[in-house]
Coordinates of C-alpha atoms and ligand atoms in Angstrom, one line a residue:
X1 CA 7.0 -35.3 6.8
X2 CA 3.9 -36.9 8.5
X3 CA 1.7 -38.4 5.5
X4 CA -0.6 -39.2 7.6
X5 CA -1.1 -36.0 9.8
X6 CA -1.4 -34.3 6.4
X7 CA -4.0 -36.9 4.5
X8 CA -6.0 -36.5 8.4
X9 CA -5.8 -32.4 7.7
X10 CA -7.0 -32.4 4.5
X11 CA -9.9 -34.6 4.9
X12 CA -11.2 -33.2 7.8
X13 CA -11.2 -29.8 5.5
X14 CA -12.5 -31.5 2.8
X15 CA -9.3 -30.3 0.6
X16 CA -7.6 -33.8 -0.1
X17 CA -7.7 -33.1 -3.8
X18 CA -4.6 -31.0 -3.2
X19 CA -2.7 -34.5 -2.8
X20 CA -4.0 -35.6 -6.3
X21 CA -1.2 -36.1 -7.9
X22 CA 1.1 -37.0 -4.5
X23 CA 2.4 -40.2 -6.2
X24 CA 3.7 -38.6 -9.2
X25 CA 5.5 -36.4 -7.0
X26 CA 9.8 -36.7 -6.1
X27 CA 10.8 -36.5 -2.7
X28 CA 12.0 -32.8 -3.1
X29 CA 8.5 -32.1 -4.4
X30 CA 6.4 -33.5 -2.1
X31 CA 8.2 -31.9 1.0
X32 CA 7.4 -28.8 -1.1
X33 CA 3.7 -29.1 -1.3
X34 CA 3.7 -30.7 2.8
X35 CA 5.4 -27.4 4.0
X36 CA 3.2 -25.7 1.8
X37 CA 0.2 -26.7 2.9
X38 CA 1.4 -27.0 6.7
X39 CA 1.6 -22.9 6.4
X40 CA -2.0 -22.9 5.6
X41 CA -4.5 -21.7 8.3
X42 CA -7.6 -23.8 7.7
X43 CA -9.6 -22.7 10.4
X44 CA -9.4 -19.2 9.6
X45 CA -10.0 -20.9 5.5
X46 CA -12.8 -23.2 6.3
X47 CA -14.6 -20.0 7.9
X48 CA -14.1 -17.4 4.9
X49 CA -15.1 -20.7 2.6
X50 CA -18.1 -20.0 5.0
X51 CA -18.6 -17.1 3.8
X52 CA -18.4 -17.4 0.3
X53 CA -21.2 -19.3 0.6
X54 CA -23.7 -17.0 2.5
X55 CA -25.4 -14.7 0.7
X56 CA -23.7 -10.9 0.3
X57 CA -24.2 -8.9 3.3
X58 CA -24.9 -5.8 1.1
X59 CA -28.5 -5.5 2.6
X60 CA -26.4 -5.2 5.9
X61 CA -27.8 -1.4 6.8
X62 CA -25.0 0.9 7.8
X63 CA -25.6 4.6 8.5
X64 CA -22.3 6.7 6.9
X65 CA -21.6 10.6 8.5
X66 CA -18.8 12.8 7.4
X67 CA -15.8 11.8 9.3
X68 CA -13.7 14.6 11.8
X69 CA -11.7 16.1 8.8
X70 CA -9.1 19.3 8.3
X71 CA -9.7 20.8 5.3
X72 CA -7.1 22.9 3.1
X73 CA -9.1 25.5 3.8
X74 CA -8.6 24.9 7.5
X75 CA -5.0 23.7 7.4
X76 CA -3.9 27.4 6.3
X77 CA -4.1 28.3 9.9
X78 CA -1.9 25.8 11.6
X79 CA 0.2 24.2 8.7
X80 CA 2.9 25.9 9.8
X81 CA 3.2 25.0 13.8
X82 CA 1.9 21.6 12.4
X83 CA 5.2 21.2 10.3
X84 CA 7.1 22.5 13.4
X85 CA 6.0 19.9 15.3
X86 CA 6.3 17.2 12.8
X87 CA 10.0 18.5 12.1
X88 CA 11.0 18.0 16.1
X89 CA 9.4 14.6 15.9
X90 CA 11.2 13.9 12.8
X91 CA 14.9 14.6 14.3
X92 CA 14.0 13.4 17.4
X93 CA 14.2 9.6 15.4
X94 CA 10.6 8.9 16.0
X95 CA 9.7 8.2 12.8
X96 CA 10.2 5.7 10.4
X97 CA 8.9 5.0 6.6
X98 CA 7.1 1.9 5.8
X99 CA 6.1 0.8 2.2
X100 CA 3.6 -1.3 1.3
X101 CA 5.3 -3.3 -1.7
X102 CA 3.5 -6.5 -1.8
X103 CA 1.1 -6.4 -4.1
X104 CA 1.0 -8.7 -7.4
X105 CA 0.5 -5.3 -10.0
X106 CA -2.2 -7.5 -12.3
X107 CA -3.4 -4.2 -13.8
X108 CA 0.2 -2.9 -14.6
X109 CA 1.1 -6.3 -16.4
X110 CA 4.7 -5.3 -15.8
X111 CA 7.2 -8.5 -15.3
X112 CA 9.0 -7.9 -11.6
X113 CA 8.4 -5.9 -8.7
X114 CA 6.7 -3.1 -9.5
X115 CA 8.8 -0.6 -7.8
X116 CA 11.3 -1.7 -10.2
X117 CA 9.6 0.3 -12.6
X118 CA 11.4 3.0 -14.3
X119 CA 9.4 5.7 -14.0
X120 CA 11.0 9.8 -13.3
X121 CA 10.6 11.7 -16.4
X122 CA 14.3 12.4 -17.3
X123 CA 16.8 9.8 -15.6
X124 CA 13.8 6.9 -15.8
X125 CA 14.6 6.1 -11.7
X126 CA 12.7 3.3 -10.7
X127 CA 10.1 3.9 -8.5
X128 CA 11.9 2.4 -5.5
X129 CA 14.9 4.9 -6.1
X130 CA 12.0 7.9 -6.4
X131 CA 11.1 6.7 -3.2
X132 CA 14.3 6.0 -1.5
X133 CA 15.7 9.7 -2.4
X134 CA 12.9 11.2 -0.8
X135 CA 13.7 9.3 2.6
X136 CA 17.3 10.2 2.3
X137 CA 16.5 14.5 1.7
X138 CA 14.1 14.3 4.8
X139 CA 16.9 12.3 6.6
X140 CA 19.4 14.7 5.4
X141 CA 17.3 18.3 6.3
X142 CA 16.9 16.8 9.8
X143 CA 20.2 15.3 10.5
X144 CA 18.9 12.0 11.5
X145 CA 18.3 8.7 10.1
X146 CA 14.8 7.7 9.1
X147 CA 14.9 3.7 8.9
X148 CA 12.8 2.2 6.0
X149 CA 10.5 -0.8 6.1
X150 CA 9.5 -2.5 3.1
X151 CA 6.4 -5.5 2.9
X152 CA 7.1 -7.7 0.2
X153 CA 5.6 -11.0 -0.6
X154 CA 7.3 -14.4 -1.5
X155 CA 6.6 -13.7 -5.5
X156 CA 8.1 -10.6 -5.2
X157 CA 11.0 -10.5 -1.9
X158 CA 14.0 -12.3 -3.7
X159 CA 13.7 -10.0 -6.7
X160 CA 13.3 -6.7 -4.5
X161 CA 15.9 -7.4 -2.0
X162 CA 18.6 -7.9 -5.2
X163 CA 17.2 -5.0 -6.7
X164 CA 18.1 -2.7 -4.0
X165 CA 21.3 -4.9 -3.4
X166 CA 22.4 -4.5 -7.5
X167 CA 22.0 -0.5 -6.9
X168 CA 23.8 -0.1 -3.4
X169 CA 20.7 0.0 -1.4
X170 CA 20.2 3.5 -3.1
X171 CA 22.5 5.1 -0.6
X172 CA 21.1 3.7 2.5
X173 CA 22.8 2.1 4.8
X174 CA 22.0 -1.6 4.3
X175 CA 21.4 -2.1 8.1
X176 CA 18.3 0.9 7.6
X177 CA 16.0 -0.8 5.6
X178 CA 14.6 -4.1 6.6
X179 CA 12.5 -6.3 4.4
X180 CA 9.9 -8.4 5.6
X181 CA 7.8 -10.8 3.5
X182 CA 3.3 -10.6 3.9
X183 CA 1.7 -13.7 4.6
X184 CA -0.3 -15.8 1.7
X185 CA -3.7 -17.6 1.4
X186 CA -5.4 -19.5 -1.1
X187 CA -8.0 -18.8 -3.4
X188 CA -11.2 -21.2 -3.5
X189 CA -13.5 -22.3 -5.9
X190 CA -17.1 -21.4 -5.9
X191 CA -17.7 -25.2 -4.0
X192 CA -14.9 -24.2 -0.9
X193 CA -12.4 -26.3 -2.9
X194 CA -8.4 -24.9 -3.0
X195 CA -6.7 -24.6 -6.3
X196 CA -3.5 -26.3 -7.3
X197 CA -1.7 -24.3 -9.2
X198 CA 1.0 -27.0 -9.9
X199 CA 1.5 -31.1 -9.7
X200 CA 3.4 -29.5 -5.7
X201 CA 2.1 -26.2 -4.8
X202 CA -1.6 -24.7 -3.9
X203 CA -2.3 -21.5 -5.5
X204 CA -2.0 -18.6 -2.9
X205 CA -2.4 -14.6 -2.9
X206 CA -0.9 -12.2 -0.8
X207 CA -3.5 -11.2 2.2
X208 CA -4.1 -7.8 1.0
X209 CA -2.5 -4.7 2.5
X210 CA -3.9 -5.2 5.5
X211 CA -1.5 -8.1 5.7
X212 CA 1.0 -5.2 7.2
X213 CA -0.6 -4.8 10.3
X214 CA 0.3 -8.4 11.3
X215 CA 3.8 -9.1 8.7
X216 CA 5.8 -5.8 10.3
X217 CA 4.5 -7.5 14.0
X218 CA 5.5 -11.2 13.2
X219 CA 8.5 -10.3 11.3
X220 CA 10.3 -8.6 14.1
X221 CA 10.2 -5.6 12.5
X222 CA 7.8 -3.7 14.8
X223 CA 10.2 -4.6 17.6
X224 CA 13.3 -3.2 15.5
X225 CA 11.4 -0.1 15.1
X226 CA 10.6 0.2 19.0
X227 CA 14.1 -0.3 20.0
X228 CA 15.4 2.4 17.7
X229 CA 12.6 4.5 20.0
X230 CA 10.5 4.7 16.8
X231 CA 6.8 6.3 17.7
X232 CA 5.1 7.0 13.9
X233 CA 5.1 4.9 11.0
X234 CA 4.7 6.9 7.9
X235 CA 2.9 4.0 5.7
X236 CA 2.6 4.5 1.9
X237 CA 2.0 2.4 -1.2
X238 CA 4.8 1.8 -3.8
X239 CA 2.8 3.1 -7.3
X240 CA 1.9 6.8 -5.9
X241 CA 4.9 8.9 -7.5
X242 CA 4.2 12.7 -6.0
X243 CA 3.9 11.0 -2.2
X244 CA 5.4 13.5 0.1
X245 CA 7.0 10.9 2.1
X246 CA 7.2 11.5 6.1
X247 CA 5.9 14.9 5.8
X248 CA 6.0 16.7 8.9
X249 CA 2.9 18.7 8.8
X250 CA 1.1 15.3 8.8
X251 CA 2.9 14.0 11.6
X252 CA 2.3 17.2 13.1
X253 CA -1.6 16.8 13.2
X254 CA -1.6 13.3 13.8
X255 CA 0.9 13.9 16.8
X256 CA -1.2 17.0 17.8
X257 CA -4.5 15.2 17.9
X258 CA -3.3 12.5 20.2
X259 CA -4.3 10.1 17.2
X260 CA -3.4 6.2 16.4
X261 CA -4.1 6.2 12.9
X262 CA -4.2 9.0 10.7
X263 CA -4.9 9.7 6.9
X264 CA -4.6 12.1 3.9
X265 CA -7.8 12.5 1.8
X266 CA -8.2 14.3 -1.1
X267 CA -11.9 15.7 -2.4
X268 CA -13.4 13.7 -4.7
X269 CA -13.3 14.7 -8.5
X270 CA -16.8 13.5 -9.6
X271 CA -19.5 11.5 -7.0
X272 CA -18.4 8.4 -9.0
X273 CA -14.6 8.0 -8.9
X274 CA -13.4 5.0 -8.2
X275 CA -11.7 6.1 -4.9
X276 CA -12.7 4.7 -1.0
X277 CA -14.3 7.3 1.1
X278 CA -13.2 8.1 4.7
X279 CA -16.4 8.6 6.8
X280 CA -18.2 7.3 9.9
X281 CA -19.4 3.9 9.5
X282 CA -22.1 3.8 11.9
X283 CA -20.4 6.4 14.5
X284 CA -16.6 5.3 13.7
X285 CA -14.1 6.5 11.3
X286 CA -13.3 3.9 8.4
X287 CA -13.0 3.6 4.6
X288 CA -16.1 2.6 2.4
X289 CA -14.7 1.5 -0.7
X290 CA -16.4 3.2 -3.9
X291 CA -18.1 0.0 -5.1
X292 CA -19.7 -0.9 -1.1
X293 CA -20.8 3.0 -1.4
X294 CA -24.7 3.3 -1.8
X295 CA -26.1 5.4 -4.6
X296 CA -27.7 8.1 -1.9
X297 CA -24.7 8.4 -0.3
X298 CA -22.9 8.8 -3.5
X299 CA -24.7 11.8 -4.7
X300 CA -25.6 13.0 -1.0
X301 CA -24.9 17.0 -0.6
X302 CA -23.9 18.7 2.7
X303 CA -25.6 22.1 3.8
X304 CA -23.4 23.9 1.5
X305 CA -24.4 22.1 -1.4
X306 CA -21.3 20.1 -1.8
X307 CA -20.6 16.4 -2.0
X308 CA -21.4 15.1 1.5
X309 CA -18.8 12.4 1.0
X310 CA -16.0 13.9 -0.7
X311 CA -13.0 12.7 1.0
X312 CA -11.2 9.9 -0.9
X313 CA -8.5 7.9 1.1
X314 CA -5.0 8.2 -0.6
X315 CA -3.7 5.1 1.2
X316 CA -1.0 7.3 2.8
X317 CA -1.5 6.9 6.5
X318 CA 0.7 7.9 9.9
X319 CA 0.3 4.8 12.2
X320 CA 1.4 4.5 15.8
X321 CA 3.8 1.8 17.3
X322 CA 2.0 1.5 20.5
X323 CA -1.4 0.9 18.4
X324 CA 0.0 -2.1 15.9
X325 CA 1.2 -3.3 18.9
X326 CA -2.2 -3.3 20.3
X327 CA -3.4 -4.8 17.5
X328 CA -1.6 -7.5 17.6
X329 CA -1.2 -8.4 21.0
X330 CA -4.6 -10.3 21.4
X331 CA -4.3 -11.9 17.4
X332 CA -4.7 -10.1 14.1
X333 CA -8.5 -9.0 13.8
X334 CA -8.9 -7.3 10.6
X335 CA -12.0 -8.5 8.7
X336 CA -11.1 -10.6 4.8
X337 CA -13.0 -9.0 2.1
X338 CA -13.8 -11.5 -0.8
X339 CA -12.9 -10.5 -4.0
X340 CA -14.6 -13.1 -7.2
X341 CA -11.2 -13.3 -9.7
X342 CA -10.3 -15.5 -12.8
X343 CA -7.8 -17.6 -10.8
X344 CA -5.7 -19.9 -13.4
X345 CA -5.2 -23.7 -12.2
X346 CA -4.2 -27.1 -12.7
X347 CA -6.6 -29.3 -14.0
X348 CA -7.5 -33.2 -12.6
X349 CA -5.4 -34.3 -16.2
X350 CA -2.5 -31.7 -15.4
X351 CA -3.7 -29.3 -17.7
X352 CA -3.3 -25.7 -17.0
X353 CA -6.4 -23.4 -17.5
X354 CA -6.2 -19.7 -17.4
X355 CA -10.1 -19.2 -17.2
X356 CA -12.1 -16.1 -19.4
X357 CA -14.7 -16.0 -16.5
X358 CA -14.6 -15.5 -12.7
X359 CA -13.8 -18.7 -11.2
X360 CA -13.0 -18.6 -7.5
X361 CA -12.8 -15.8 -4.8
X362 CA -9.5 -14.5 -3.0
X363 CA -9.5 -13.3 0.4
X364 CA -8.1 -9.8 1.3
X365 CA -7.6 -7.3 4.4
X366 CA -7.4 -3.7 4.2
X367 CA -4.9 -1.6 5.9
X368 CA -7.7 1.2 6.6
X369 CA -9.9 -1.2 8.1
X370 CA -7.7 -0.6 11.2
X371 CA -9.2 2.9 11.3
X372 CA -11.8 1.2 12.6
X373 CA -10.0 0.3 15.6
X374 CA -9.0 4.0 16.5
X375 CA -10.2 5.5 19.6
X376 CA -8.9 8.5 17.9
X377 CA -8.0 9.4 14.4
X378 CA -7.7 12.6 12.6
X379 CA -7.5 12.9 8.4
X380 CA -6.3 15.8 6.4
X381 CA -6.9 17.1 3.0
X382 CA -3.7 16.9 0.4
X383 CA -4.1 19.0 -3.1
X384 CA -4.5 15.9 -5.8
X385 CA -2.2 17.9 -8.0
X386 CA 0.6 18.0 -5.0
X387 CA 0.0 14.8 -4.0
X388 CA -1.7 11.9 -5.8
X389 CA -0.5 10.3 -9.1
X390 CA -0.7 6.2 -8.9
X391 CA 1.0 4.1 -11.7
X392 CA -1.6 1.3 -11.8
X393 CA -2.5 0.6 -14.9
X394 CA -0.7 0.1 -18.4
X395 CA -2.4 2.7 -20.7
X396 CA -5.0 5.3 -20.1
X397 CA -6.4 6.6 -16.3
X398 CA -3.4 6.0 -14.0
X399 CA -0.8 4.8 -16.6
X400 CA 3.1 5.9 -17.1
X401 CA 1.5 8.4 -19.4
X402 CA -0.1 10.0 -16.9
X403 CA 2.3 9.7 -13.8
X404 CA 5.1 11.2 -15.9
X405 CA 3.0 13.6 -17.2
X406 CA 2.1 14.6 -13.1
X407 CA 5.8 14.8 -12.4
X408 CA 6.9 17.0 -15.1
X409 CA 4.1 19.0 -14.6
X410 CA 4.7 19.1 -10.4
X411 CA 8.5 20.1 -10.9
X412 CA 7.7 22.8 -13.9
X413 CA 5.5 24.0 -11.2
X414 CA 8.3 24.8 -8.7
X415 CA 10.6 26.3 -11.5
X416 CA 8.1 28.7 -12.6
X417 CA 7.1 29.5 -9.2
X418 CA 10.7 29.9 -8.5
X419 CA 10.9 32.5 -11.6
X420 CA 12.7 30.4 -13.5
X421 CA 11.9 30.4 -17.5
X422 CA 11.0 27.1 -19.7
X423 CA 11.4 27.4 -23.1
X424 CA 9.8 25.0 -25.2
X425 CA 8.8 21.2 -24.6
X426 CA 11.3 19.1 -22.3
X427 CA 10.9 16.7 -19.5
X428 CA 11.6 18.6 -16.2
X429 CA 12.9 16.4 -12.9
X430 CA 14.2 17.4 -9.7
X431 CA 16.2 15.1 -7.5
X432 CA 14.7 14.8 -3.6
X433 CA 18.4 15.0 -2.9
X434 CA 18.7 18.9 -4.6
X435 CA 15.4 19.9 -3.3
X436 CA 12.7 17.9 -2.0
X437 CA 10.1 21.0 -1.4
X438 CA 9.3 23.8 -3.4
X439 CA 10.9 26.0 -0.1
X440 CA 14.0 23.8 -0.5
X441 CA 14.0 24.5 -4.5
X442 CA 13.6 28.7 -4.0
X443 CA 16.4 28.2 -1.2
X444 CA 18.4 26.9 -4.1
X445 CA 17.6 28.9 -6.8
X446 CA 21.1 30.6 -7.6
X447 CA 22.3 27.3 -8.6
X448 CA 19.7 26.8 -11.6
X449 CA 19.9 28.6 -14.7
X450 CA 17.5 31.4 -15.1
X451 CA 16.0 29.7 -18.2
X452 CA 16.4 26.3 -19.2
X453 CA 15.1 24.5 -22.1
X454 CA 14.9 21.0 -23.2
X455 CA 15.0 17.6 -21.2
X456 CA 16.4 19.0 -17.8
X457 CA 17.4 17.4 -14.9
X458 CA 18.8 19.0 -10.9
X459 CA 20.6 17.0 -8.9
Ligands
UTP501 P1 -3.2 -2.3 -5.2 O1 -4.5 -2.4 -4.6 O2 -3.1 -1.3 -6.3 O3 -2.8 -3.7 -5.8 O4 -2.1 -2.1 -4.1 P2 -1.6 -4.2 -6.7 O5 -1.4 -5.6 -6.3 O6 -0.4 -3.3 -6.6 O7 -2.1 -4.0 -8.2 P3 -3.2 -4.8 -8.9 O8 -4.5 -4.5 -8.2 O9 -2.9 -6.3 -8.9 O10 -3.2 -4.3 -10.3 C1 -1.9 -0.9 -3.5 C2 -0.6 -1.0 -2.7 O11 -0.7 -2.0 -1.7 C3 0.3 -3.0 -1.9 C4 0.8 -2.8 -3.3 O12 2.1 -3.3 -3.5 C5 0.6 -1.3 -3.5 O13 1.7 -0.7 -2.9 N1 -0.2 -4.3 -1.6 C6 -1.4 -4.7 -2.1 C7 0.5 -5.1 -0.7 O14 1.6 -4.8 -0.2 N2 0.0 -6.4 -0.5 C8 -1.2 -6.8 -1.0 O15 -1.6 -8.0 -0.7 C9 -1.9 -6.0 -1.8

């Protein structure tokens, strides 16, 4: 440990509060908080301080168009060549799965990672196993093996990686999924200044899901992914429990259009739903988020009378290799998007102070912002009821109330579609491994019973 380099750091950042209590501090500690704040980048910190203390650029003008899109309507015609295609790709072993898994769940409350969660309607599988089951069926229709790559971040990597280890890596082969660990920053006060969160450690926050683009290139997992000839990442976030995972008609388009980034919208229940839009941002396709959105654009209709801007982003994208490569090659560029937050910390007596009121801002980069960086990028439409249901928060809109409700309702579907009778009020759940599309299910169909009542499960 170099005192001195360190003190010389934080002065010249104006940050050398974060040594307050230094002297109180064992040996053990204090190497803590030096390699702690030795991780920090306070170039890139002392410039977003900057900008927290501009004014907001939301007088910046920026002229929104709809954004190249396939509707349902549209996918009809080539769905099926497009699943083709995405199906060749897939047992050809160019593509892999990466989840998004670093995020801190604040709005969920729940203790853990939250793809811990139990969450299927009848066996209560975690939302990791959900996910992990739906690898394994596409794996298993397409005789190959799809490797999976999981983001973490340091509150949350020791307690995932024994989570899969406690349940046998879910059936994977332990050397198929690799787990890689986002980078953190800290949080600032509204004067620039860091918060200690403890007598030896600086608060910090994940850097936002954009964090991926730069953790899966710096872990060495990109790299993994090109040796095992890996082309398409299929990216999706941990808390959406109907995602069809790697589906092929997706990679179909994406493949098909010569894209680098691609994404699945869905149209927009009401002009003000809390969802980010995929449009033209001044001639290139990106995500507004709902709260950046202006009121015209909002309510804006197209020729045919509908929403203008109806296309929320899902978060599910297809990204290419060869493009997070690019973006990495000549440093991480995504922009940090300040978010104000109640940030709890450690006060100059030692005190700790969860505050009631905005406090400080935390710095964040978005995945779509990459979109931005397309030369090419195509998005498709996704039914919500096929394909969105997040677990985000603990009652009400988006709760386990309403996920299980979405799953139950999505495998009744397939039954009754199927011709299969449901007598009275049950949970309904169907393994990925028994049938992981409604075609697989109808393929199936002489194994199920003919009606079925209660809690029932297929495996
Ligand atoms: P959310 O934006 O819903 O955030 O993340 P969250 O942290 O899960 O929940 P809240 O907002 O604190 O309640 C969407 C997805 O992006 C991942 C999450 O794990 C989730 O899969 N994510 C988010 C990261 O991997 N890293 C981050 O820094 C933020």
């Amino acid at each position: 440990m170099d005192f001195t380099k360190l003190k010389e750091l934080l002065l010249k950042y104006k940050q050398e509060h974060l040594l307050r209590f230094w002297d109180e501090l064992n040996h053990n500690q204090q190497e803590k908080l030096y390699n702690q704040i030795m991780t920090i980048d306070f170039e890139l910190m002392d410039s977003l301080i900057r900008q927290t203390q501009q004014s907001s650029d939301s007088d910046i003008q920026v002229k929104l168009t709809e954004a190249e899109l396939i509707s349902l309507n549209e996918r009809e015609k080539s769905d099926k060549e497009m699943t083709q295609l995405g199906n060749s790709l897939i047992k050809k072993g160019k593509v892999a799965a990466f989840l998004v898994a670093g995020g801190q769940g604040s709005r969920l409350g729940f203790e853990g990672p939250k793809g811990v969660y139990p969450i299927t309607p009848v066996r209560k599988k975690s939302l990791f196993q959900l996910h992990a089951e739906k690898i394994r069926a596409i794996s298993n229709s397409n005789n190959v093996t799809i490797p999976w790559y999981i983001m973490t971040s340091i509150a949350n990597h020791a307690d995932t990686v024994a989570f899969f280890e406690e349940n046998n890596y879910f059936g994977f082969d332990k050397n198929d999924i690799m787990f890689f660990e986002q980078n953190m920053l800290p949080a600032v006060d509204k004067n620039g200044k860091m918060f200690l969160e403890d007598k030896d450690s600086v608060f910090m926050s994940p850097n936002g899901h954009g964090g991926s683009i730069k953790a899966i290139w710096d872990s060495g997992a990109l790299l993994d992914m090109k040796k095992r000839g890996i082309e398409y990442i299929f990216y999706f976030q941990v808390d959406n429990v109907l995602t069809y995972i790697c589906d092929p008609a997706f990679i179909g388009y994406h493949a098909k259009h010569d894209a680098q980034m691609s994404s699945k919208v869905l149209r927009k229940a009401f002009p003000e739903e809390k969802i980010g839009i995929i449009c033209n941002i001044n001639g290139k396709t990106g995500v507004v988020e709902y709260s950046d959105l202006p009121e015209e654009d909002m309510y804006a209709k197209n020729d045919e009378g509908e929403l203008k801007f109806w296309a929320g982003s899902i978060a599910i994208h297809v990204i290419n290799t060869d493009f997070i490569e690019k973006e990495n090659i000549t440093g991480f560029k995504l922009p940090y998007h300040i978010a104000e937050k109640n940030i709890p910390y450690l006060t100059e007596n030692g005190e700790i102070i969860k505050p009631a009121d905005k406090n400080g801002y935390k710095f964040e980069t978005f995945v779509f912002d990459a979109l931005q960086h397309c030369e090419r990028t195509i998005s498709i439409e996704v039914s919500r009821e096929l394909e969105f249901s997040a677990l985000k928060n603990k009652t009400g809109v988006d709760s386990e109330e309403t996920t299980i409700r979405d799953l139950n309702r999505f495998y009744s579907d397939w039954l009754k579609r199927a011709g299969i009778e449901i007598e009275g009020i049950g949970n309904v759940e169907i393994s990925p491994l028994f049938a992981n599309t409604e075609k697989e299910l109808i393929q199936k169909k002489h194994k199920i019973p003919e009606k079925i009542t209660g809690n029932f499960y297929l495996e």
